Coordinates of C-alpha atoms in Angstrom, one line a residue:
M8 CA -12.8 -37.9 -15.2
T9 CA -11.2 -40.5 -13.0
K10 CA -10.3 -39.9 -9.4
K11 CA -6.6 -39.8 -10.3
D12 CA -7.4 -37.2 -13.0
E13 CA -9.4 -35.1 -10.4
E14 CA -6.4 -35.2 -8.0
K15 CA -4.1 -34.2 -10.8
T16 CA -6.4 -31.3 -11.8
L17 CA -6.6 -30.1 -8.2
K18 CA -2.8 -30.2 -7.9
Y19 CA -2.3 -28.1 -11.0
Q20 CA -5.1 -25.7 -9.9
R21 CA -3.1 -25.2 -6.7
L22 CA -0.1 -24.6 -8.9
T23 CA -1.8 -21.8 -10.8
T24 CA -3.0 -20.2 -7.6
S25 CA 0.5 -20.3 -6.2
L26 CA 1.9 -18.5 -9.3
V27 CA -0.4 -15.6 -8.6
A28 CA 0.5 -15.8 -4.9
V29 CA 4.1 -15.4 -5.9
L30 CA 3.2 -12.1 -7.6
A31 CA 1.3 -11.0 -4.6
I32 CA 4.2 -11.8 -2.2
L33 CA 6.6 -10.0 -4.5
L34 CA 4.3 -7.0 -4.6
I35 CA 4.5 -7.0 -0.8
A36 CA 8.2 -6.8 -1.2
S37 CA 7.6 -3.7 -3.4
E38 CA 5.7 -2.1 -0.5
A39 CA 8.5 -3.1 1.8
F40 CA 11.0 -1.6 -0.5
A41 CA 9.2 1.7 0.0
G42 CA 8.4 1.3 3.7
G43 CA 11.5 -0.4 5.1
F44 CA 14.1 1.0 2.7
Y45 CA 12.5 4.5 2.4
L46 CA 14.8 6.1 5.0
P47 CA 14.0 9.2 7.1
G48 CA 15.9 12.2 5.6
R49 CA 16.5 13.0 2.0
G50 CA 18.9 15.5 0.4
V51 CA 22.5 16.0 1.7
R52 CA 21.8 19.1 3.8
P53 CA 18.7 17.8 5.5
L54 CA 20.4 14.5 6.0
G55 CA 22.9 16.2 8.3
R56 CA 20.0 17.3 10.5
A57 CA 18.4 13.8 10.5
G58 CA 15.5 15.1 8.4
A59 CA 14.5 17.9 10.8
F60 CA 13.9 20.3 7.9
V61 CA 10.2 21.1 8.0
A62 CA 10.4 24.6 9.5
S63 CA 14.1 25.3 8.9
G64 CA 14.5 25.2 5.1
E65 CA 13.9 28.9 4.2
G66 CA 15.5 29.7 0.9
N67 CA 16.8 26.1 0.4
L68 CA 15.7 24.0 -2.6
N69 CA 15.5 20.8 -0.4
S70 CA 12.3 22.3 0.9
L71 CA 10.7 21.1 -2.3
W72 CA 10.1 17.8 -0.5
Y73 CA 9.9 18.7 3.1
N74 CA 7.8 21.9 3.0
P75 CA 7.3 23.9 -0.2
A76 CA 6.3 27.0 1.8
N77 CA 10.0 27.5 2.5
L78 CA 10.9 28.0 -1.1
T79 CA 11.7 31.7 -0.7
L80 CA 14.0 32.3 -3.5
S81 CA 13.5 36.1 -4.3
E82 CA 17.3 36.9 -4.3
G83 CA 18.0 35.0 -7.5
M84 CA 18.0 31.7 -9.3
E85 CA 19.6 28.7 -7.4
L86 CA 20.9 25.3 -8.5
T87 CA 21.4 22.3 -6.2
V88 CA 23.1 19.1 -7.3
D89 CA 24.0 16.4 -4.8
L90 CA 24.7 12.7 -4.6
A91 CA 24.4 10.3 -1.7
V92 CA 25.5 6.7 -1.3
V93 CA 23.3 4.3 0.7
D94 CA 25.0 1.2 2.1
L95 CA 22.9 -1.6 3.7
A96 CA 24.4 -4.1 6.1
F97 CA 21.7 -6.8 6.6
D98 CA 21.9 -10.3 7.9
F99 CA 19.4 -13.0 8.9
Q100 CA 19.7 -16.1 11.1
R101 CA 16.7 -18.3 10.4
A102 CA 15.4 -20.2 13.5
P103 CA 15.9 -24.0 13.6
R104 CA 13.0 -26.0 12.2
V105 CA 11.7 -29.3 13.7
T106 CA 10.4 -31.7 11.1
Q107 CA 7.3 -33.9 11.5
G108 CA 9.7 -36.8 12.2
G109 CA 11.3 -34.9 15.1
D110 CA 14.5 -34.0 13.4
T111 CA 15.9 -30.5 13.9
I112 CA 17.2 -28.6 10.8
E113 CA 19.7 -25.9 11.4
Y114 CA 20.3 -23.0 9.0
G115 CA 23.3 -20.9 8.3
R116 CA 23.3 -17.1 8.7
V117 CA 22.9 -15.2 5.4
E118 CA 23.7 -11.6 4.6
S119 CA 23.0 -9.2 1.8
S120 CA 25.8 -8.8 -0.8
A121 CA 24.3 -5.8 -2.6
A122 CA 26.6 -3.0 -3.5
P123 CA 26.0 0.5 -2.1
Q124 CA 23.2 2.4 -3.9
P125 CA 23.9 5.9 -5.4
I126 CA 21.0 8.4 -4.9
P127 CA 21.1 11.6 -7.1
Q128 CA 19.1 14.8 -7.0
I129 CA 19.0 18.0 -9.2
L130 CA 17.0 21.0 -8.0
I131 CA 16.5 24.5 -9.5
G132 CA 14.4 27.5 -8.6
G133 CA 14.2 31.2 -8.3
P134 CA 12.1 34.4 -8.3
T135 CA 9.1 35.0 -10.6
G136 CA 9.2 38.8 -10.8
N137 CA 6.8 39.1 -7.9
D138 CA 8.8 39.5 -4.7
D139 CA 6.3 37.3 -2.8
L140 CA 6.2 34.4 -5.2
S141 CA 9.0 31.9 -5.9
W142 CA 9.2 28.7 -7.9
A143 CA 11.2 25.5 -7.9
F144 CA 11.6 22.3 -9.9
G145 CA 13.5 19.1 -9.3
F146 CA 14.3 15.5 -9.9
Y147 CA 15.1 13.3 -6.8
T148 CA 14.8 9.8 -5.4
P149 CA 14.1 8.6 -1.9
Y150 CA 17.0 7.2 0.2
M151 CA 16.7 3.5 -0.1
A152 CA 18.8 0.4 -1.1
G153 CA 18.1 -3.1 -2.3
A154 CA 19.3 -6.4 -1.0
T155 CA 20.7 -9.5 -2.6
F156 CA 20.7 -12.9 -0.8
P157 CA 21.9 -16.4 -2.0
E158 CA 19.5 -18.1 -4.4
N159 CA 19.6 -21.3 -2.4
G160 CA 19.7 -19.6 1.0
P161 CA 17.2 -20.3 3.8
Q162 CA 15.6 -16.8 3.1
R163 CA 14.8 -17.6 -0.5
Y164 CA 11.1 -18.2 0.1
T165 CA 10.7 -14.5 1.0
L166 CA 13.4 -12.7 -1.0
I167 CA 16.4 -13.3 -3.2
D168 CA 17.0 -10.0 -4.9
N169 CA 15.5 -6.6 -5.5
V170 CA 18.5 -4.8 -6.7
G171 CA 17.7 -2.8 -9.8
S172 CA 14.5 -1.4 -8.4
A173 CA 14.2 2.4 -8.6
M174 CA 11.8 5.1 -7.7
G175 CA 11.9 8.9 -8.3
F176 CA 9.9 12.1 -8.4
L177 CA 9.6 15.0 -10.9
H178 CA 8.4 17.9 -8.7
A179 CA 7.4 21.5 -9.4
A180 CA 6.2 23.9 -6.6
V181 CA 5.6 27.5 -5.8
S182 CA 5.8 29.4 -2.5
Y183 CA 3.9 32.6 -1.6
K184 CA 4.6 35.0 1.2
L185 CA 1.6 36.1 3.2
G186 CA 3.3 39.2 4.6
D187 CA 6.4 39.0 6.8
G188 CA 5.0 36.4 9.2
A189 CA 3.6 33.6 7.1
R190 CA 4.1 31.6 3.9
V191 CA 2.3 28.9 2.0
G192 CA 3.5 26.5 -0.6
L193 CA 2.0 24.0 -3.1
G194 CA 3.7 21.4 -5.2
V195 CA 2.7 18.9 -8.0
Q196 CA 4.6 15.7 -8.6
N197 CA 4.9 12.9 -11.0
A198 CA 6.3 9.8 -9.3
F199 CA 7.7 6.9 -11.4
A200 CA 8.9 3.5 -10.3
S201 CA 10.4 0.3 -11.7
F202 CA 10.6 -2.6 -9.4
R203 CA 12.5 -5.8 -10.0
L204 CA 11.9 -8.6 -7.4
V205 CA 13.1 -12.2 -7.3
S206 CA 11.8 -14.8 -4.9
T207 CA 11.1 -18.6 -4.6
T208 CA 8.1 -20.7 -3.9
S209 CA 7.8 -24.5 -3.3
A210 CA 6.0 -27.2 -5.3
Y211 CA 6.3 -29.8 -2.6
T212 CA 3.3 -32.2 -2.8
G213 CA 3.9 -34.3 0.3
L214 CA 4.2 -37.4 -1.9
H215 CA 8.0 -37.4 -2.3
G216 CA 11.0 -35.3 -1.1
R217 CA 10.9 -32.7 1.6
P218 CA 9.2 -29.2 1.8
E219 CA 12.4 -27.3 1.1
D220 CA 14.1 -29.5 -1.5
E221 CA 15.7 -27.3 -4.1
D222 CA 14.5 -29.4 -7.1
L223 CA 10.9 -28.5 -6.1
D224 CA 11.6 -24.7 -6.0
I225 CA 9.8 -22.3 -8.4
L226 CA 12.0 -19.3 -9.0
S227 CA 9.9 -16.2 -9.9
K228 CA 10.8 -12.7 -11.0
I229 CA 8.4 -9.8 -11.3
E230 CA 9.1 -6.5 -13.1
L231 CA 6.5 -3.8 -12.4
S232 CA 6.8 -0.3 -13.7
D233 CA 4.6 2.9 -13.7
F234 CA 5.9 6.2 -15.1
F235 CA 2.9 8.3 -14.5
A236 CA 1.7 8.6 -10.9
P237 CA 0.5 12.1 -10.1
A238 CA 0.8 13.3 -6.5
G239 CA 1.4 16.6 -4.7
N240 CA 2.3 18.3 -1.4
I241 CA 1.4 21.4 0.5
G242 CA 3.0 23.4 3.3
F243 CA 2.5 26.3 5.6
W244 CA 5.0 28.3 7.8
V245 CA 4.3 30.9 10.4
K246 CA 6.5 33.1 12.6
L247 CA 5.4 32.8 16.3
G248 CA 7.8 35.3 17.8
P249 CA 11.3 36.9 17.4
S250 CA 13.0 33.5 17.6
M251 CA 10.2 30.9 17.3
E252 CA 8.7 29.5 14.1
A253 CA 6.2 26.7 13.3
A254 CA 5.4 24.8 10.1
I255 CA 3.2 22.0 8.8
S256 CA 3.3 20.1 5.5
A257 CA 1.5 17.1 4.0
Q258 CA 2.3 14.7 1.1
S259 CA -0.5 13.0 -0.8
P260 CA -0.5 9.2 -1.3
V261 CA 1.2 7.9 -4.5
F262 CA -0.6 5.2 -6.4
F263 CA 1.4 3.0 -8.8
E264 CA -0.4 0.7 -11.2
D265 CA 0.9 -1.6 -13.9
G266 CA -1.7 -3.5 -16.1
D267 CA 1.1 -5.6 -17.6
A268 CA 3.5 -6.4 -14.8
E269 CA 5.8 -9.1 -16.2
L270 CA 6.1 -12.4 -14.3
T271 CA 8.9 -14.8 -15.3
V272 CA 8.8 -18.3 -13.8
R273 CA 11.4 -21.0 -13.7
M274 CA 9.5 -24.3 -13.1
P275 CA 10.9 -26.9 -10.7
S276 CA 13.7 -29.0 -12.0
H277 CA 11.9 -32.2 -10.8
P278 CA 10.7 -34.4 -13.7
E279 CA 7.1 -34.1 -12.5
F280 CA 7.0 -30.5 -13.8
D281 CA 8.8 -31.1 -17.2
N282 CA 5.8 -30.1 -19.3
A283 CA 4.1 -27.4 -17.2
R284 CA 4.3 -23.9 -18.8
L285 CA 2.4 -20.6 -18.8
T286 CA 0.4 -19.3 -21.8
N287 CA 1.0 -15.6 -20.7
N288 CA 3.2 -13.9 -18.3
T289 CA 1.5 -10.5 -17.5
L290 CA -0.7 -9.5 -14.6
A291 CA -2.4 -6.4 -13.4
A292 CA -0.9 -5.1 -10.2
S293 CA -0.9 -2.0 -8.0
M294 CA 0.7 -0.6 -4.9
V295 CA 0.5 2.6 -2.9
L296 CA 2.9 4.8 -0.9
P297 CA 1.1 6.4 2.1
A298 CA 0.1 9.9 2.9
V299 CA 2.6 11.8 5.1
A300 CA 2.0 14.6 7.5
R301 CA 4.8 16.7 9.2
V302 CA 4.7 19.4 12.0
A303 CA 7.7 21.3 13.4
L304 CA 8.8 24.0 15.8
R305 CA 12.0 25.9 15.1
Y306 CA 14.2 28.1 17.4
V307 CA 16.5 30.4 15.5
D308 CA 18.9 32.9 17.1
D309 CA 22.1 33.5 15.2
P310 CA 24.3 31.5 15.2
I311 CA 21.9 28.7 16.4
D312 CA 19.1 27.1 14.5
I313 CA 17.3 24.1 16.1
E314 CA 14.2 22.2 15.0
L315 CA 12.0 19.6 16.6
A316 CA 9.7 17.9 14.1
G317 CA 7.2 15.0 14.1
V318 CA 6.3 13.0 11.1
W319 CA 3.4 10.5 10.5
E320 CA 3.2 8.1 7.6
G321 CA -0.1 6.2 7.0
W322 CA 1.1 2.7 6.4
S323 CA -2.0 1.2 8.0
A324 CA -3.7 1.8 4.6
F325 CA -1.6 -1.1 3.4
K326 CA -4.1 -3.9 4.4
E327 CA -3.8 -6.3 1.5
I328 CA -2.2 -7.1 -1.8
K329 CA -4.2 -7.9 -4.9
A330 CA -3.1 -9.4 -8.2
T331 CA -5.2 -10.2 -11.3
P332 CA -3.7 -12.4 -14.1
N333 CA -4.2 -11.3 -17.7
D334 CA -5.6 -14.5 -19.2
I335 CA -2.9 -16.7 -17.9
E336 CA -3.3 -20.5 -18.1
V337 CA -1.0 -23.4 -17.2
E338 CA -0.6 -25.7 -20.2
G339 CA 1.0 -29.1 -20.5
V340 CA -1.1 -30.8 -17.8
P341 CA -1.1 -34.5 -18.7
G342 CA -4.6 -35.7 -19.5
I343 CA -6.2 -32.4 -18.6
G344 CA -5.0 -29.7 -21.0
S345 CA -4.9 -26.2 -19.6
I346 CA -6.1 -24.6 -16.3
P347 CA -6.9 -20.9 -15.9
V348 CA -5.1 -18.8 -13.2
G349 CA -7.5 -16.8 -11.0
P350 CA -7.0 -13.5 -9.0
L351 CA -5.7 -13.5 -5.5
T352 CA -5.8 -11.3 -2.4
I353 CA -3.4 -11.6 0.5
P354 CA -4.0 -9.7 3.8
E355 CA -1.2 -7.7 5.4
N356 CA -2.3 -5.2 8.1
W357 CA 0.7 -2.9 8.5
K358 CA 0.9 -0.1 11.0
D359 CA 1.2 3.7 10.8
T360 CA 4.7 5.0 11.6
F361 CA 5.7 8.0 13.7
S362 CA 9.1 9.7 13.9
V363 CA 10.5 12.4 16.1
R364 CA 13.4 14.4 14.6
L365 CA 15.7 16.9 16.4
G366 CA 18.3 18.7 14.3
G367 CA 20.1 21.9 14.1
D368 CA 22.8 24.1 12.6
F369 CA 25.6 26.1 14.2
K370 CA 27.1 28.9 12.2
V371 CA 30.8 29.1 13.0
D372 CA 31.4 32.1 10.8
E373 CA 30.3 33.5 7.5
A374 CA 31.8 30.6 5.6
L375 CA 31.4 27.5 7.8
T376 CA 28.2 26.0 9.2
L377 CA 28.1 22.7 11.2
R378 CA 25.0 20.6 11.8
A379 CA 23.8 17.5 13.5
G380 CA 20.6 15.6 14.3
Y381 CA 18.8 12.6 15.8
N382 CA 15.8 10.8 14.6
F383 CA 13.6 8.0 16.1
E384 CA 11.0 6.3 13.9
T385 CA 8.7 3.4 14.7
G386 CA 8.4 0.4 12.3
A387 CA 5.5 -0.4 10.0
V388 CA 5.7 -4.2 9.9
P389 CA 4.2 -6.4 12.7
D390 CA 6.2 -9.5 13.9
E391 CA 3.8 -11.8 12.1
Y392 CA 4.7 -10.4 8.7
Y393 CA 8.3 -9.4 9.3
S394 CA 10.9 -11.0 6.9
V395 CA 13.9 -10.1 4.8
F396 CA 11.8 -8.3 2.3
S397 CA 9.9 -6.2 4.9
P398 CA 12.6 -5.4 7.5
D399 CA 11.1 -2.1 8.8
S400 CA 11.6 -2.0 12.5
D401 CA 12.0 0.8 15.0
K402 CA 15.1 2.8 14.1
H403 CA 17.4 5.4 15.6
T404 CA 19.4 7.8 13.4
V405 CA 22.4 9.9 14.2
A406 CA 23.5 12.4 11.7
A407 CA 26.1 15.2 11.1
G408 CA 27.0 17.5 8.3
M409 CA 28.6 20.8 7.3
S410 CA 28.4 23.6 4.6
W411 CA 31.2 25.8 3.3
A412 CA 30.1 29.0 1.5
F413 CA 32.2 31.2 -0.9
D414 CA 31.6 33.5 -3.9
G415 CA 28.0 32.3 -4.5
W416 CA 28.8 28.7 -3.9
Q417 CA 27.9 26.4 -1.0
L418 CA 29.5 23.0 -0.7
D419 CA 27.5 20.5 1.5
A420 CA 28.5 17.2 3.1
G421 CA 26.3 15.0 5.3
T422 CA 26.3 11.6 6.8
A423 CA 23.9 9.5 8.8
Y424 CA 23.9 6.1 10.5
Y425 CA 20.6 4.2 10.9
F426 CA 20.4 1.7 13.7
F427 CA 17.4 -0.6 13.1
S428 CA 16.3 -2.5 16.2
D429 CA 17.2 -6.1 16.0
R430 CA 14.2 -8.4 15.7
N431 CA 14.0 -11.9 17.1
I432 CA 10.8 -13.3 15.6
D433 CA 9.1 -16.5 16.9
T434 CA 5.4 -15.8 16.0
S435 CA 5.8 -15.5 12.2
N436 CA 2.9 -16.1 9.8
M437 CA 5.3 -16.0 6.9
R438 CA 5.2 -19.4 5.2
Q439 CA 6.3 -20.8 1.9
I440 CA 3.9 -20.3 -0.9
N441 CA 3.1 -23.9 -1.9
P442 CA 1.1 -24.8 -5.0
T443 CA -0.3 -28.0 -3.6
D444 CA -1.0 -26.8 0.0
A445 CA -4.1 -24.6 0.2
E446 CA -4.5 -25.3 3.9
N447 CA -0.8 -24.6 4.8
E448 CA -0.4 -28.2 6.0
L449 CA 2.9 -28.7 4.1
A450 CA 4.3 -25.2 3.8
T451 CA 7.0 -24.4 6.4
V452 CA 7.2 -21.2 8.4
V453 CA 10.1 -19.3 7.0
G454 CA 10.0 -15.9 8.9
N455 CA 11.1 -16.9 12.4
G456 CA 14.7 -16.0 13.3
E457 CA 17.0 -13.1 14.1
Y458 CA 17.2 -10.0 11.9
S459 CA 19.8 -7.3 12.0
S460 CA 20.1 -4.3 9.7
R461 CA 22.0 -1.1 9.6
Y462 CA 22.3 1.7 7.0
F463 CA 25.1 4.1 6.4
V464 CA 24.6 7.1 4.2
F465 CA 27.1 9.7 3.0
G466 CA 26.5 12.5 0.5
M467 CA 28.0 15.6 -1.0
G468 CA 26.4 18.4 -2.8
V469 CA 26.9 21.8 -4.4
N470 CA 24.6 24.8 -4.4
Y471 CA 25.1 27.8 -6.7
M472 CA 23.4 31.2 -6.6
F473 CA 23.2 32.8 -10.1
E474 CA 23.8 36.5 -10.1

């Protein structure tokens, strides 16, 4: 093999490595979709309390998620149906970049154009014939929303689109009274997920053009799905005194795995890549949602109900992303033939998150209840790995809601506004994934800049008690 052929082989080997790297980066976006877009609070009634619902949900089906010990439904069968809408306002101003020649390149501000995301849930539960034992079953999804950015925007090397991704739970649980002063609950879940993520990498070789020329972009889409991911939760509630209660609950990790995640690649439009193509387009990939632990104190003295809760999520378990191709080769390499694509591991090193939630109800009369809450949660993503597909920063939440009861019916409404702390990143490790640049000598830093995101959530629901 001539020296020229060796250089060409090395170039295409780097191309194959980059294709796997594209998958890994998009899987990081999957994790971010869960971490950054997995908002505190779920269910219309708990939403109005900013998610402070660990000790306070006695007899309410939303306790299925927060604390199954509170599923005390001995008075009759109940049905809860609600729908929330999550709207994301998200913009990014990429920092100017100075080229090797000393020129400064300025970038325009981009913002997500994704439509608001509807979030449904259906819950049902009731007595078992044993006054101390109750059951519940439900389908629900976390509160999260995708983002859509311009295909040719300055953020394209981290994320273009993840709209169409979805995640949900089927959940069954029982609650058992341990006398008048304590309860325990246990739930089993099947989580399911389908992620659609689009991003861009660069095929700039340094021989011609510039690092961010659009005709050297590789547009990549991954579709990862898993419809069987067993998990569970457990909870305990105890009465401390006439007006004081305490509760704890825990959620197991959820492991998603897809042995045939589909990778679709659009090769660069530059003539140099006219004949390059993949022999296969599936990869083995996995991701995990972290374990969650909750603890709460509740003060209740009619007409007042106030809860202070703390929540920990173990995002530090997310240390790296792994991707393994299923016999993928790149064909059409002039003078060489085909080159196999190998596995790849990318480090991440996220942080655990903590939140403090304060929420309460005020019962105006037998029909009307008002509620409000506040939540502060730390972010999971360090500055070095922050980007438009992992925008999870410290956040403040203010929330309010109400319920109206009549003839066995309860109508709920809730709203919350999530203020994510603006981030101004100047120490980013987020670079282009470049097929010809194993040492990151050509790949530009794409994560520096100013990030601003806000979420607005509004929901309505109905609860019915069957006679």
